[in-house]
XYZ file of C-alpha atoms in Angstrom:
446
model
C -6.611 -22.037 -38.607
C -8.490 -22.808 -35.507
C -6.058 -25.813 -35.165
C -3.018 -23.639 -35.367
C -4.346 -21.122 -32.991
C -5.450 -24.368 -30.627
C -1.901 -25.439 -30.462
C -0.492 -22.142 -29.115
C -3.314 -22.056 -26.892
C -2.389 -25.452 -25.184
C 1.155 -24.317 -25.079
C 0.365 -21.172 -23.058
C -1.788 -22.800 -20.040
C -0.733 -24.332 -17.053
C -0.663 -28.249 -16.658
C -4.206 -29.268 -16.901
C -4.059 -31.178 -13.582
C -3.691 -27.893 -11.572
C -7.100 -27.061 -12.540
C -10.267 -28.102 -11.056
C -12.591 -26.527 -13.897
C -12.412 -23.832 -16.492
C -14.882 -20.608 -16.503
C -14.930 -18.628 -19.865
C -15.860 -14.790 -19.930
C -18.272 -14.966 -23.005
C -19.513 -11.609 -24.529
C -20.777 -13.594 -27.760
C -18.486 -11.277 -29.615
C -15.834 -12.600 -32.230
C -12.662 -13.045 -29.990
C -14.707 -14.749 -27.007
C -16.498 -17.041 -29.492
C -13.095 -18.210 -30.630
C -11.818 -18.646 -27.042
C -15.274 -20.660 -26.365
C -14.372 -23.115 -28.838
C -10.746 -23.709 -28.094
C -11.592 -24.115 -24.557
C -14.164 -26.664 -25.132
C -11.915 -28.944 -27.031
C -9.381 -28.426 -24.188
C -11.769 -29.284 -21.592
C -13.122 -32.424 -23.509
C -9.362 -33.637 -24.086
C -8.273 -33.041 -20.659
C -11.403 -34.373 -18.775
C -12.303 -30.835 -17.058
C -15.632 -29.160 -16.178
C -16.280 -25.910 -18.360
C -18.564 -23.215 -17.891
C -19.328 -19.968 -19.694
C -20.504 -16.653 -17.916
C -22.232 -13.968 -20.061
C -22.749 -10.442 -17.930
C -26.013 -8.363 -19.339
C -25.003 -5.133 -18.615
C -28.492 -3.580 -20.075
C -26.493 -0.803 -21.886
C -27.559 -1.941 -25.567
C -31.060 -2.166 -27.038
C -29.546 -5.457 -28.321
C -28.541 -6.961 -24.987
C -31.521 -9.609 -25.038
C -30.389 -10.780 -28.422
C -26.955 -11.161 -27.086
C -28.118 -13.563 -24.447
C -30.231 -15.416 -26.765
C -27.247 -15.913 -29.238
C -24.717 -17.001 -26.347
C -27.442 -19.612 -25.141
C -27.521 -20.951 -28.740
C -23.917 -21.155 -28.867
C -23.497 -22.831 -25.709
C -26.024 -25.394 -26.363
C -24.351 -26.261 -29.702
C -21.020 -26.735 -27.764
C -22.689 -28.432 -24.862
C -21.423 -25.581 -22.363
C -23.328 -24.636 -19.479
C -24.203 -20.898 -19.809
C -24.530 -18.587 -16.646
C -26.136 -15.247 -17.427
C -25.466 -12.434 -14.817
C -27.588 -9.333 -15.135
C -26.204 -5.995 -13.599
C -27.186 -2.201 -13.068
C -25.113 0.355 -13.905
C -25.410 3.990 -12.795
C -25.556 6.426 -15.804
C -25.108 9.456 -13.362
C -22.541 8.486 -10.835
C -19.461 10.143 -12.250
C -17.672 7.060 -13.336
C -17.555 6.088 -16.974
C -19.953 3.443 -18.024
C -16.975 1.486 -19.702
C -15.330 1.440 -16.039
C -18.428 0.563 -14.316
C -19.368 -2.193 -16.686
C -15.693 -3.669 -16.620
C -15.758 -3.723 -12.916
C -19.195 -5.404 -12.631
C -18.147 -7.985 -15.147
C -15.052 -9.112 -13.177
C -17.029 -8.804 -9.900
C -19.482 -11.390 -11.631
C -16.656 -13.458 -12.841
C -14.973 -13.403 -9.035
C -18.429 -14.596 -7.633
C -18.622 -17.442 -10.022
C -15.080 -18.569 -9.937
C -14.712 -21.633 -7.793
C -11.538 -22.502 -5.586
C -8.551 -23.893 -7.788
C -10.749 -23.067 -11.352
C -9.310 -21.210 -14.214
C -10.903 -17.751 -15.624
C -10.179 -17.479 -19.464
C -10.605 -14.255 -21.130
C -10.240 -13.385 -24.808
C -7.547 -10.617 -24.539
C -5.562 -10.912 -27.591
C -2.298 -9.292 -29.412
C -4.090 -6.138 -30.332
C -5.744 -5.562 -26.936
C -1.971 -5.462 -25.691
C -1.053 -2.395 -28.137
C -4.273 -0.558 -26.875
C -3.499 -1.294 -23.318
C 0.165 -0.131 -23.978
C -0.795 2.991 -25.562
C -3.465 3.971 -22.961
C -0.514 3.187 -20.584
C 1.474 5.844 -22.307
C -1.465 8.390 -22.359
C -1.603 8.747 -18.691
C 2.202 8.478 -17.884
C 2.375 5.157 -16.477
C 5.345 3.730 -15.232
C 6.913 -0.005 -15.854
C 3.876 -1.721 -13.887
C 1.460 -0.004 -16.512
C 3.787 -0.499 -19.566
C 3.984 -4.218 -18.708
C 0.382 -4.463 -19.839
C -1.561 -7.667 -19.113
C 0.005 -10.762 -18.066
C -0.866 -14.306 -19.110
C -1.590 -15.478 -15.681
C -2.203 -13.953 -12.357
C -4.151 -15.044 -9.134
C -8.017 -14.338 -9.051
C -10.467 -14.995 -6.669
C -9.125 -18.147 -5.288
C -8.090 -19.565 -8.862
C -6.111 -18.195 -11.736
C -6.791 -15.421 -14.462
C -5.624 -16.629 -17.598
C -5.395 -14.757 -21.010
C -4.196 -17.399 -23.530
C -4.722 -15.583 -26.439
C -2.059 -12.764 -25.789
C 0.275 -13.757 -28.778
C -2.360 -14.215 -31.449
C -3.478 -11.151 -33.270
C -7.097 -10.144 -34.151
C -6.827 -10.671 -37.774
C -5.950 -14.473 -37.034
C -8.997 -14.587 -34.616
C -11.287 -13.094 -37.467
C -9.916 -15.725 -39.891
C -10.363 -18.597 -37.388
C -14.009 -17.200 -36.442
C -15.092 -16.851 -40.061
C -14.197 -20.818 -40.055
C -16.569 -21.601 -37.676
C -20.654 -22.135 -37.882
C -21.430 -20.092 -34.932
C -21.341 -16.566 -35.713
C -20.891 -13.689 -33.285
C -22.560 -10.602 -32.014
C -21.079 -6.829 -32.854
C -21.276 -4.548 -30.280
C -22.534 -1.351 -31.804
C -20.627 0.614 -28.701
C -17.548 -0.127 -30.281
C -17.936 1.958 -33.073
C -18.275 4.861 -30.534
C -15.118 6.711 -30.756
C -15.475 8.870 -27.508
C -14.222 6.057 -25.826
C -10.450 5.887 -25.881
C -10.074 2.126 -26.666
C -12.289 2.610 -29.766
C -10.752 5.772 -30.956
C -7.418 3.570 -30.777
C -8.832 0.450 -32.367
C -10.619 2.307 -35.249
C -8.421 5.419 -36.148
C -4.745 5.094 -34.632
C -3.820 1.341 -34.608
C -4.810 0.788 -38.272
C -2.549 3.389 -39.199
C 0.223 2.142 -37.101
C -0.050 -1.286 -38.432
C -0.181 -0.037 -42.150
C 3.015 1.758 -41.780
C 4.574 -0.947 -39.405
C 2.887 -4.250 -39.961
C 4.738 -5.951 -36.923
C 3.761 -3.208 -34.518
C 1.595 -5.276 -32.152
C 4.348 -8.011 -32.038
C 7.458 -5.657 -31.322
C 5.135 -3.745 -28.775
C 4.226 -6.968 -27.180
C 7.961 -7.696 -26.629
C 8.680 -4.278 -25.204
C 5.796 -5.152 -22.832
C 7.350 -8.517 -22.043
C 10.597 -6.485 -21.292
C 8.956 -3.884 -19.102
C 7.442 -6.886 -17.076
C 10.544 -8.552 -16.635
C 12.092 -5.096 -15.062
C 9.150 -4.603 -13.195
C 9.776 -7.924 -11.464
C 12.991 -7.295 -10.577
C 12.122 -3.943 -9.153
C 9.434 -5.833 -7.225
C 12.119 -8.263 -5.823
C 14.429 -5.344 -4.954
C 11.473 -3.588 -2.978
C 10.687 -6.818 -1.279
C 14.358 -6.831 0.016
C 14.129 -3.318 1.289
C 10.797 -3.830 2.830
C 11.982 -6.538 4.874
C 14.862 -4.034 6.466
C 12.267 -1.229 6.892
C 9.038 -2.656 7.887
C 7.439 -2.106 11.252
C 4.090 -4.122 10.885
C 2.566 -2.615 7.877
C 4.305 0.962 8.972
C 7.490 1.999 7.189
C 10.660 3.091 9.233
C 12.007 6.330 7.779
C 15.675 5.852 9.055
C 16.300 2.815 6.767
C 15.052 4.929 3.647
C 17.788 7.757 4.049
C 20.534 5.506 3.175
C 18.597 4.703 -0.245
C 19.188 6.506 -3.490
C 15.831 8.708 -4.508
C 14.659 6.124 -7.107
C 15.167 3.159 -4.978
C 13.483 4.997 -2.093
C 10.496 5.707 -4.385
C 10.609 2.244 -5.311
C 10.070 0.934 -1.989
C 7.346 3.580 -1.263
C 5.278 2.372 -4.171
C 5.572 -1.276 -2.807
C 4.802 -0.212 0.493
C 1.328 2.053 -0.775
C 0.666 -1.087 -3.048
C 1.027 -3.668 -0.429
C -1.720 -1.972 1.534
C -3.934 -1.480 -1.369
C -3.966 2.088 -1.557
C -4.024 4.327 -4.383
C -0.848 4.998 -6.246
C 0.419 8.981 -6.025
C 1.602 10.842 -8.720
C 5.384 11.401 -8.882
C 4.817 14.734 -7.497
C 2.601 13.676 -4.478
C 5.313 11.202 -3.796
C 8.172 13.675 -3.670
C 5.646 15.545 -1.210
C 5.008 12.494 0.895
C 8.844 12.397 1.250
C 9.723 15.967 1.895
C 6.794 17.185 3.693
C 5.818 14.039 5.813
C 9.198 11.925 6.151
C 11.440 14.908 6.535
C 9.100 17.399 8.392
C 10.287 18.773 11.571
C 10.349 16.578 14.542
C 7.660 18.328 16.471
C 5.425 18.526 13.296
C 2.336 16.150 13.115
C 2.250 16.137 9.184
C 0.066 14.446 6.597
C -0.482 14.156 3.020
C -3.907 13.283 1.501
C -4.600 11.804 -1.864
C -7.353 9.550 -3.303
C -8.802 7.555 -0.331
C -5.945 7.621 2.055
C -3.508 9.748 3.976
C 0.064 9.344 5.040
C 0.852 10.176 8.504
C 4.335 10.247 10.468
C 4.542 8.970 14.121
C 7.849 7.983 16.171
C 9.997 7.819 13.148
C 7.582 5.760 10.747
C 5.150 6.305 8.110
C 1.373 5.103 8.419
C -0.808 4.836 5.597
C -4.313 5.580 7.281
C -7.938 6.823 6.182
C -8.104 10.723 5.922
C -10.304 12.702 8.185
C -10.194 10.153 11.259
C -12.149 11.791 14.016
C -12.398 11.215 17.807
C -15.674 9.107 19.108
C -17.914 10.501 21.327
C -20.516 7.455 21.859
C -21.259 5.913 25.400
C -22.316 2.065 24.205
C -23.807 -0.277 26.768
C -22.087 -3.637 27.113
C -23.132 -7.057 29.041
C -20.984 -9.776 29.915
C -20.918 -12.394 27.121
C -21.380 -9.891 24.513
C -19.993 -8.815 21.265
C -20.102 -5.413 20.585
C -19.748 -3.698 17.174
C -18.171 -0.245 17.293
C -18.909 2.674 15.158
C -16.672 3.907 11.910
C -15.164 0.677 11.361
C -13.505 0.389 14.593
C -13.797 -3.223 14.812
C -15.544 -4.949 17.904
C -14.945 -5.353 21.487
C -15.882 -8.537 23.569
C -16.255 -9.129 27.195
C -16.285 -12.925 28.101
C -16.279 -15.024 31.135
C -12.808 -16.423 32.219
C -12.177 -18.957 34.361
C -8.671 -18.679 35.811
C -5.679 -16.493 34.921
C -5.179 -12.756 34.880
C -7.911 -10.541 33.901
C -10.662 -8.263 35.262
C -12.733 -8.743 38.186
C -16.327 -9.190 38.145
C -18.292 -5.855 38.202
C -20.754 -5.104 41.063
C -24.077 -4.643 41.044
C -23.793 -0.790 40.890
C -21.019 -0.764 38.078
C -22.984 -0.716 34.925
C -20.657 -1.705 31.980
C -20.081 0.690 29.202
C -17.581 1.537 26.331
C -16.530 4.933 25.723
C -13.663 6.484 23.555
C -12.712 9.287 25.937
C -12.191 10.309 29.737
C -13.338 13.324 31.680
C -10.900 16.455 31.559
C -8.270 15.990 34.062
C -8.891 12.330 34.733
C -5.842 10.222 36.319
C -5.351 6.657 35.310
C -3.179 4.151 37.060
C -2.044 0.922 34.935
C -1.660 -2.123 36.849
C 1.830 -2.413 37.873
C 2.561 1.306 37.347
C 3.693 3.525 40.530
C 1.524 6.598 40.182
C -1.088 7.871 38.032
C -0.831 10.024 34.778
C -3.361 11.606 32.397
C -4.685 9.431 29.311
C -2.721 11.727 26.839
C 0.490 11.193 28.496
C -0.048 7.138 28.935
C -1.184 6.954 25.157
C 2.040 8.648 24.107
C 4.177 6.264 26.177
C 2.510 3.071 24.744
C 3.097 4.640 21.289
C -0.430 5.220 20.144
C -0.416 7.778 17.270
C -2.141 10.812 17.447
C -4.969 10.109 14.981
C -5.907 6.813 17.005
C -6.389 9.092 20.130
C -10.301 9.373 20.880
C -10.669 6.174 18.811
C -9.701 3.258 21.279
C -12.690 1.749 23.230
C -12.128 2.293 26.997
C -14.228 0.018 29.272
C -16.283 1.578 31.984
C -17.302 -0.230 35.472
C -19.676 2.635 36.301
C -18.010 5.845 36.415
C -14.631 4.246 36.484
C -12.070 3.174 33.821
C -11.245 -0.706 34.042
C -9.509 -0.871 30.815
C -7.900 1.084 27.705
C -8.166 -1.058 24.540
C -5.805 -3.680 24.666
C -3.092 -1.367 26.056
C -3.589 -1.965 30.097
C -5.847 -2.527 32.742
C -6.410 -0.099 35.441
C -5.542 -0.585 39.111
C -8.094 -2.185 41.294
C -9.982 -3.803 38.530
C -7.359 -6.916 37.880
C -8.159 -10.303 39.381
C -6.364 -13.718 39.366
C -9.912 -15.507 40.404
C -12.451 -16.271 38.181
C -13.729 -13.212 36.296
C -13.675 -11.458 32.627
C -11.666 -11.318 29.490
C -11.590 -8.175 27.814
C -10.813 -8.042 23.960
C -10.605 -5.552 21.311
C -10.260 -6.851 17.663
C -9.746 -3.764 15.442
C -10.931 -3.705 12.096
C -9.026 -2.096 9.182
C -10.141 1.425 10.299
C -6.671 2.906 10.069
C -5.897 1.366 6.877
C -6.624 2.440 3.120
C -9.570 0.952 1.279
C -8.538 -2.350 -0.904
């Protein structure tokens, strides 16, 4: 049995010369034990370095025994074992299941080297569970496509070489091996959705339709193909509508509603944003994109906000507020700004256009606004204007106003962000170079 699975295992993997090593996610359970045995044989035959990683979540009273078992199996297979211990927050509001999964993948990402392959033991029955859970939450094609056999991960590849192998086949293979495996008692807790499906629903489905897992896998593969096609279409539409990371509204008007929604989802996903519901996506279009010309619309959901400015949609952090700090700055210093606004640098400059050197009575500071009624004259302009009018001219969205670092010489404005230098502060002689390096403060969290 193990030899038949090994043949399929090898066929699903990329060319071995593309790997700098293998890392197996090893829980000590039945599935990952079979995976580790297969990976050990593959690594020996291909001359690859193999390591295993076990994450100790501390949730089970048997967790230390599981570590001991994993150490024994790895010693027998001559595979180095890494053990990572993590702490989960039982009262954080997030499910322990979700916390454990996130902690596990963070550990795996931290240990995976550049160009290495991470192997996980997800199998055909796991795919069926994933499909049913996706149906429960009303997922689209991306969710219904389930887990893919290969995807980029932390500088390497995440591979699932057992996706076409059933749990029954793995159990038969594991029974033929001398290593044994651990049983996580939480797998019997049907309050977890996956366990309910595994213990109750899927056995009934497979009793009625024995090929259910295989046919579901074919449907998921078709969904994955359709999703890839939609992704290609969205990429083509994005090239026509992109304005930096913003999205121009005009090109979207010519698209059908379905195609427009596909592009909007692609745009949000591209920036690492949380996907809106269908209803929220409709509100985004009707209440933000198509709002009155003189409106300043926004729609908040999750950890982001969609705003409109000068015919473009922007995805930003919600609740961005003006800053009122006054920060001291010295020549040659890099100054970190508050609220994720990045940093500013004021460096000596030998030649070329830049700021003049400050006089002794002109202490340097960084602020985010100007006194009421102040008039500024950018270099090269014929007259002075209020800062609000200048920011409008320079195309600065309303939510960024009051968040742009302004360099002061004494009480006089010398430079506003990277937008302009003020008249009287520029020189062609030796002076200073002023730089603002914004962080992703106006982008949604990844």
